[in-house]
Amino acid sequence: MIRTRFAPSPTGFLHIGGVRTALFSWAYARKNQGTFVLRIEDTDLERSTPESVKAILDGMHWVGLDYDEGPFYQTQRFDRYKEVIQQLLASGHAYYCYCSKDELDALRAEQEAKGEKPRYDRRWRPEQGKTLPAPPEGVPPVVRFKTPLTGSVAWDDAVKGRIEFQNEELDDLIIARPDGSPTYNFCVVVDDWDMNITHVIRGDDHVNNTPRQINILQALNAPLPVYGHLPMILNEDGQKMSKRRDAVSVVDYAAKGILPEALLNYLARLGWGHGDDEFFSLEQFVEWFDLKDVSPSASRFNNEKFLWLNAQHIKAADNLRLAQLIAPKLAEAGIDPSSGPCLSDVIALVKERVQDLNALAAECDYFYKTREPAAADVEKHLADDSKARMARFAEQLAALTEWNAEAIHHLFKPFCTAEGIKMGQLGMPLRVLVCGTTQTPSVDAVLALIGKDEVLRRMGQAQA
Ligand code: GLU
């Protein structure tokens, strides 16, 4: 039974790198009929905030990655961590260290002066035949893990291939602070063990933690999960994504009018591929996904491609759903869709023209209110003779007994022939007059949707 997890630290917003990690973890579980667990790693009490927990839960909900178990909170598991720390102390895999901060600082300064890599000298590490100093009075000790002194730790990373660390490179890491609270790497180990995680899929910024975690798991006689470390996502300039420069939070993407399925589709394509397929559904992704096809090197975010994908997903999306999604944006712009044509019909007509939901909302405005045309458009398309011609065309529209795109369309050719003009000389002024822009879908369909009374009102008003 495959069990994967997403284990964010709630110290900020939900980062798109995090969403991609969640996506790959989720997909691997779904693909294998496994279980996907959400765990909130909130042991860093100073940096973790309830707002950030909420941002993670909301973000997961927005992208639609559902979890089968959790959210589990590390802060609710302290008793369990303390129990395992006792177990490691009892089995001799961990020990108390009474070094004060001053002592450690002095040690570090000494090592640096000698040009050595600063590291704990294991003075409190019990060894056969070694006499330890007497524990000082009133100093609360930390607990350190007894890292093997020799040999190496290696694993076959599901993404990056074989990775090996020499144990002598690793410190005797602190697993409990002086106040007894457990440290980060240790909690991850106990959680992955207790939660029976079979595949740890996470960002490659954690590669250096993995040998430490494996050593602790081995000391606990716990089974080792498969590790798969996902490479970073870089921005368009090949730099690490940063909050200052780039849209990195899920909320940023929602605000930019991105559909969650488009974000997931694009994130899936970053560092993973299925032939030349660019546009696909989450179901297809799950069907095709395998960890071994994830690229081991970093990938770059390409905004143009991303927006193209968003446009494809907008085209494919249900119009009623799109109507619900843009309703708040329309309200913000002072538009009440109930005052005009059916919003999902309007969306069906204009959605091919946009790449994001904000543009979609903006594109709907002239169906519900008169848009002020640009002066240049008025000058170009609505000179006096053109205005007079519009009045003649308005009469023909007024005479229509049936109001639909086809009936309106049938007026065009005879009118242009009678006036001795080309279609553009009718269509453009008509657009500017009725819609306030030259950029609209097929004008007969637009007029049909706006409705006869409103079209005639707008045409009359502009002539006055
Ligand atoms: N809490 C870690 C983070 O947010 C992830 C730890 C893990 O996946 O093992 O980066």
XYZ file of C-alpha atoms and ligand atoms in Angstrom:
474
model
C 0.000 0.000 0.000
C 1.545 3.277 -1.154
C 1.386 6.158 1.321
C 2.696 9.616 0.472
C 2.521 12.905 2.284
C 2.805 16.637 1.818
C 4.426 18.222 4.854
C 4.564 22.003 4.576
C 5.862 24.267 7.322
C 3.297 26.987 8.018
C 5.723 29.876 7.975
C 4.296 31.891 5.078
C 1.987 31.421 2.131
C 1.563 28.263 0.064
C 4.396 28.494 -2.473
C 3.904 27.142 -5.991
C 6.983 24.954 -5.473
C 5.077 23.488 -2.550
C 2.020 22.978 -4.719
C 4.097 21.060 -7.223
C 5.505 18.863 -4.454
C 1.968 18.283 -3.208
C 0.795 17.541 -6.735
C 3.460 14.911 -7.415
C 2.950 13.320 -4.007
C -0.810 13.316 -4.460
C -0.597 11.952 -8.005
C 1.716 9.153 -6.961
C -0.736 8.077 -4.263
C -3.730 8.376 -6.582
C -2.007 6.521 -9.377
C -1.258 3.610 -7.079
C -4.570 3.591 -5.211
C -2.606 4.719 -2.205
C -3.168 7.215 0.566
C -2.164 10.865 0.568
C -1.521 12.472 3.950
C -1.333 16.165 4.844
C 0.953 17.037 7.724
C 1.542 20.530 9.045
C 5.117 20.849 10.296
C 4.561 23.534 12.875
C 7.266 22.679 15.400
C 9.009 25.977 14.766
C 6.807 27.860 17.189
C 8.381 31.196 16.425
C 7.852 31.083 12.686
C 4.617 29.096 12.428
C 1.383 31.062 12.349
C -2.305 30.153 12.260
C -2.711 32.450 9.224
C -0.166 30.411 7.379
C -1.870 27.143 8.324
C -5.053 28.624 6.919
C -3.244 29.721 3.746
C -2.039 26.145 3.243
C -5.443 24.576 3.826
C -7.192 27.166 1.637
C -4.549 26.769 -1.054
C -4.906 22.988 -1.083
C -8.643 23.409 -1.344
C -8.322 25.938 -4.170
C -6.099 23.692 -6.278
C -8.320 20.743 -5.432
C -5.684 18.366 -4.080
C -7.685 16.316 -1.603
C -5.992 14.421 1.201
C -7.154 11.171 2.729
C -5.643 11.686 6.164
C -4.803 14.750 8.197
C -4.112 17.498 8.538
C -1.862 16.220 11.301
C -0.109 18.856 13.366
C 3.314 18.185 14.783
C 2.598 20.422 17.759
C -0.024 17.886 18.811
C 2.492 15.045 18.783
C 5.106 16.268 21.246
C 4.408 13.474 23.721
C 5.108 10.921 21.037
C 8.395 12.588 20.045
C 9.490 12.653 23.678
C 8.690 8.975 23.972
C 10.888 8.139 20.970
C 13.688 10.329 22.319
C 13.589 8.271 25.520
C 13.661 5.121 23.417
C 16.815 6.299 21.603
C 18.471 7.294 24.884
C 17.651 3.887 26.357
C 19.011 1.996 23.368
C 22.214 4.035 23.396
C 21.523 5.744 20.057
C 21.271 9.157 21.677
C 22.950 10.933 24.568
C 22.758 14.036 26.716
C 25.146 16.828 25.881
C 25.772 19.541 28.481
C 27.815 21.908 26.360
C 26.793 25.484 26.953
C 26.419 27.945 24.109
C 29.642 29.661 25.203
C 31.561 26.405 25.043
C 30.220 25.682 21.575
C 31.076 29.195 20.415
C 34.601 28.802 21.736
C 34.948 25.453 19.996
C 33.734 26.935 16.745
C 36.155 29.884 16.987
C 39.044 27.514 17.669
C 38.169 25.300 14.705
C 37.715 28.256 12.397
C 41.074 29.691 13.474
C 42.675 26.400 12.469
C 40.858 26.505 9.142
C 38.782 23.467 10.075
C 35.132 22.915 9.349
C 33.257 23.850 12.539
C 31.530 20.892 14.120
C 30.659 19.501 17.518
C 33.626 17.530 18.873
C 31.449 14.845 20.493
C 32.862 15.514 23.949
C 29.703 14.188 25.639
C 29.344 11.207 23.344
C 29.623 8.036 25.362
C 32.066 5.467 23.991
C 33.429 2.273 25.422
C 36.331 3.022 27.701
C 35.763 6.795 27.551
C 35.209 8.706 30.789
C 32.686 11.480 30.434
C 32.924 14.702 32.426
C 30.542 15.038 35.378
C 27.309 16.752 34.284
C 27.408 20.388 35.432
C 24.822 21.510 37.973
C 21.733 23.290 36.727
C 22.538 23.016 33.000
C 19.628 21.496 31.081
C 21.175 19.236 28.436
C 20.271 18.799 24.809
C 19.866 15.306 23.397
C 22.142 14.415 20.497
C 21.810 11.566 18.055
C 24.788 9.221 17.929
C 25.610 9.318 14.246
C 27.714 6.353 13.127
C 31.371 7.422 12.953
C 32.257 5.459 9.873
C 30.625 4.091 6.779
C 28.135 5.883 4.612
C 24.443 6.389 4.049
C 23.127 5.878 0.547
C 19.753 5.648 -1.090
C 18.387 5.226 -4.576
C 16.532 8.448 -5.041
C 13.437 7.923 -7.153
C 14.193 11.138 -9.026
C 17.920 11.771 -8.730
C 19.352 8.275 -8.719
C 21.881 7.033 -6.199
C 22.974 9.526 -3.561
C 25.609 8.759 -0.951
C 26.892 10.644 2.097
C 29.857 9.700 4.277
C 28.874 9.469 7.928
C 31.983 11.363 8.938
C 30.486 14.384 7.163
C 27.510 14.346 9.499
C 27.301 15.831 12.976
C 25.764 14.302 16.061
C 22.661 16.322 15.503
C 20.553 17.699 18.327
C 17.207 15.931 18.472
C 15.887 17.615 21.642
C 16.539 21.154 22.825
C 17.324 22.047 26.450
C 13.617 22.495 27.143
C 12.994 18.982 25.835
C 11.283 20.097 22.637
C 12.145 17.941 19.625
C 13.929 19.347 16.581
C 12.861 19.420 12.975
C 14.652 16.419 11.426
C 13.685 14.227 14.300
C 9.963 15.018 14.124
C 9.947 14.312 10.389
C 11.448 10.895 11.031
C 8.995 9.928 13.753
C 6.076 11.162 11.665
C 7.096 9.381 8.484
C 7.536 6.235 10.528
C 4.296 6.492 12.522
C 2.318 7.509 9.461
C 3.712 4.540 7.503
C 4.896 6.766 4.697
C 6.267 4.595 1.895
C 7.372 7.397 -0.447
C 8.823 10.672 0.754
C 8.442 13.056 -2.172
C 9.767 16.524 -1.390
C 11.870 19.399 -2.615
C 15.557 18.807 -3.205
C 16.404 21.430 -0.595
C 15.946 18.472 1.767
C 18.576 16.179 0.217
C 21.004 17.088 3.006
C 18.491 16.089 5.663
C 17.903 12.666 4.196
C 21.100 10.908 5.403
C 20.421 12.174 8.924
C 16.852 10.976 8.777
C 17.874 7.582 7.413
C 20.389 7.119 10.238
C 17.714 7.837 12.829
C 15.216 5.511 11.139
C 17.834 2.785 11.144
C 18.545 3.335 14.833
C 14.822 2.901 15.437
C 14.729 -0.259 13.341
C 12.094 1.466 11.247
C 11.556 0.612 7.585
C 13.053 3.100 5.127
C 10.731 4.887 2.749
C 11.632 5.529 -0.876
C 12.902 9.103 -1.232
C 12.260 11.216 -4.311
C 13.670 14.733 -4.330
C 12.106 17.158 -6.763
C 14.273 19.825 -8.347
C 13.533 23.489 -7.903
C 11.406 25.687 -10.079
C 13.346 28.704 -11.332
C 11.887 31.933 -12.648
C 12.171 32.994 -16.287
C 15.647 34.401 -15.703
C 16.852 31.142 -14.218
C 16.878 32.502 -10.656
C 15.358 30.978 -7.576
C 11.760 32.192 -7.337
C 11.399 34.961 -4.820
C 8.401 36.590 -3.236
C 9.681 40.018 -4.149
C 10.149 39.371 -7.863
C 7.840 36.554 -8.819
C 4.298 35.362 -8.308
C 5.017 32.539 -5.920
C 1.964 32.279 -3.735
C -1.094 30.344 -4.797
C -3.142 33.403 -3.858
C -1.196 35.441 -6.435
C -2.286 33.032 -9.142
C -5.903 33.106 -8.072
C -5.770 36.904 -8.150
C -4.244 36.821 -11.621
C -7.274 34.925 -12.881
C -5.599 31.563 -13.259
C -7.716 28.431 -13.153
C -6.487 25.886 -10.600
C -6.457 23.112 -13.202
C -4.246 25.272 -15.418
C -1.802 25.848 -12.583
C -1.665 22.120 -11.852
C -1.296 21.288 -15.539
C 1.583 23.714 -15.857
C 3.284 22.606 -12.643
C 2.973 19.002 -13.812
C 4.837 19.943 -16.995
C 7.646 21.562 -15.016
C 10.162 18.793 -14.732
C 7.912 16.037 -15.974
C 6.474 15.201 -19.357
C 4.395 12.763 -21.325
C 5.630 12.960 -24.898
C 4.627 16.283 -26.418
C 1.425 16.599 -24.427
C 1.014 20.106 -23.055
C -2.672 20.425 -22.311
C -4.113 17.659 -20.185
C -6.482 17.014 -17.329
C -5.613 16.006 -13.809
C -7.064 12.554 -14.525
C -4.706 12.118 -17.468
C -1.802 13.295 -15.364
C -2.553 10.719 -12.687
C -2.786 8.026 -15.315
C 0.536 8.954 -16.900
C 2.571 10.022 -13.886
C 5.547 8.130 -12.590
C 8.362 9.351 -10.365
C 10.992 7.883 -12.629
C 9.958 10.295 -15.385
C 10.616 13.377 -13.282
C 13.629 15.290 -14.512
C 16.442 15.539 -11.958
C 17.369 19.070 -12.972
C 15.696 22.388 -12.237
C 13.083 23.724 -14.604
C 12.217 27.258 -15.580
C 8.862 28.922 -15.361
C 7.711 30.189 -18.757
C 4.966 32.729 -18.336
C 3.880 32.792 -21.960
C 3.371 29.048 -22.049
C 1.637 29.167 -18.712
C -0.877 31.763 -19.909
C -1.415 29.816 -23.100
C -2.305 26.794 -20.994
C -4.630 28.869 -18.862
C -6.386 30.002 -22.044
C -6.822 26.384 -23.109
C -8.351 25.514 -19.761
C -10.677 28.515 -19.914
C -11.860 27.326 -23.328
C -12.473 23.845 -21.965
C -14.147 24.984 -18.738
C -17.883 24.868 -18.173
C -19.438 28.287 -18.847
C -21.643 28.259 -15.787
C -18.638 27.595 -13.611
C -16.738 30.434 -15.294
C -19.736 32.677 -14.680
C -19.564 31.902 -10.979
C -15.836 32.509 -10.923
C -16.023 35.935 -12.530
C -19.186 37.083 -10.730
C -17.223 38.765 -7.902
C -14.960 40.495 -10.421
C -17.982 41.838 -12.305
C -19.557 43.024 -9.075
C -16.340 44.853 -8.292
C -16.583 46.595 -11.652
C -20.155 47.605 -10.836
C -21.727 45.179 -13.282
C -24.889 43.290 -12.453
C -25.190 40.391 -14.912
C -28.864 39.935 -14.074
C -29.491 43.262 -15.792
C -28.529 41.907 -19.207
C -27.960 38.787 -21.274
C -27.290 35.413 -19.681
C -23.689 35.576 -18.443
C -22.757 32.063 -19.470
C -23.901 32.813 -23.044
C -21.722 35.911 -23.054
C -18.816 33.857 -21.734
C -19.321 31.231 -24.426
C -18.964 33.978 -27.013
C -15.920 35.820 -25.636
C -13.867 33.200 -23.806
C -11.789 32.245 -26.835
C -10.297 35.730 -26.726
C -8.784 35.728 -23.233
C -5.936 34.155 -21.302
C -7.129 34.770 -17.754
C -10.319 35.282 -15.776
C -9.711 38.979 -15.149
C -9.568 39.540 -18.889
C -12.663 37.374 -19.221
C -14.569 39.588 -16.791
C -13.328 42.704 -18.567
C -14.415 41.268 -21.895
C -17.977 40.871 -20.651
C -18.513 44.479 -19.626
C -20.014 45.959 -22.798
C -22.786 43.396 -22.749
C -24.085 45.025 -19.592
C -23.080 48.646 -19.846
C -21.957 51.130 -22.443
C -18.231 51.200 -22.699
C -16.753 54.597 -23.505
C -14.977 54.224 -26.877
C -11.437 55.485 -27.356
C -11.288 58.868 -29.090
C -9.148 57.409 -31.867
C -11.788 54.773 -32.600
C -14.538 57.356 -32.744
C -12.490 59.509 -35.066
C -11.622 56.607 -37.320
C -14.959 54.823 -37.465
C -17.660 57.300 -36.571
C -17.178 60.280 -38.849
C -20.386 62.105 -39.851
C -21.129 59.991 -42.925
C -20.589 56.842 -40.924
C -22.882 58.073 -38.155
C -25.620 58.781 -40.666
C -25.145 55.323 -42.079
C -25.458 53.835 -38.592
C -28.779 55.582 -38.217
C -29.970 53.966 -41.451
C -28.787 50.575 -40.230
C -30.507 51.089 -36.879
C -33.771 51.479 -38.772
C -33.260 48.132 -40.414
C -32.465 46.537 -37.080
C -35.562 48.081 -35.590
C -37.642 46.533 -38.335
C -36.497 43.007 -37.574
C -39.275 40.813 -36.269
C -36.979 38.087 -35.147
C -33.884 39.012 -33.073
C -31.069 36.539 -33.438
C -27.580 36.391 -34.920
C -28.767 34.870 -38.164
C -31.488 37.438 -38.772
C -29.031 40.254 -38.017
C -26.418 38.671 -40.251
C -28.862 38.575 -43.156
C -29.065 42.362 -43.102
C -25.349 42.876 -43.613
C -24.780 42.012 -47.258
C -27.747 43.839 -48.781
C -27.051 46.865 -46.611
C -23.366 47.014 -47.631
C -24.302 46.593 -51.299
C -26.899 49.321 -51.083
C -24.464 51.669 -49.335
C -21.563 50.717 -51.585
C -19.321 49.852 -48.632
C -17.263 46.879 -47.481
C -18.328 44.802 -44.499
C -15.658 46.386 -42.329
C -17.172 49.796 -42.901
C -20.365 48.527 -41.326
C -18.941 46.193 -38.697
C -16.345 48.502 -37.152
C -18.570 51.569 -36.643
C -21.283 49.271 -35.326
C -18.884 47.786 -32.799
C -17.586 51.161 -31.653
C -21.104 52.534 -31.386
C -22.659 49.602 -29.536
C -19.726 48.052 -27.695
C -17.301 50.937 -27.331
C -14.491 48.864 -28.863
C -13.446 47.387 -32.175
C -12.308 44.204 -30.455
C -15.336 41.963 -30.267
C -16.357 38.553 -31.489
C -18.620 38.290 -34.509
C -20.781 41.409 -34.367
C -24.080 39.728 -35.272
C -23.708 37.353 -32.315
C -22.777 40.238 -30.018
C -25.785 42.339 -31.026
C -28.064 39.332 -30.681
C -26.938 38.822 -27.095
C -27.060 42.466 -26.044
C -30.704 42.495 -27.116
C -32.742 44.600 -29.488
C -33.907 47.343 -27.150
C -30.475 47.914 -25.690
C -28.753 47.894 -29.097
C -31.204 50.422 -30.486
C -30.910 52.514 -27.355
C -27.136 52.604 -27.670
C -27.295 53.403 -31.386
C -29.801 56.183 -30.814
C -27.974 57.602 -27.880
C -24.712 57.901 -29.739
C -26.381 59.697 -32.629
C -27.908 62.358 -30.417
N 8.376 20.988 6.224
C 9.280 20.919 5.136
C 9.127 22.105 4.236
O 8.126 22.787 4.279
C 9.111 19.659 4.311
C 9.683 18.481 4.991
C 9.587 17.182 4.254
O 8.864 17.120 3.237
O 10.196 16.254 4.693
O 10.006 22.383 3.473
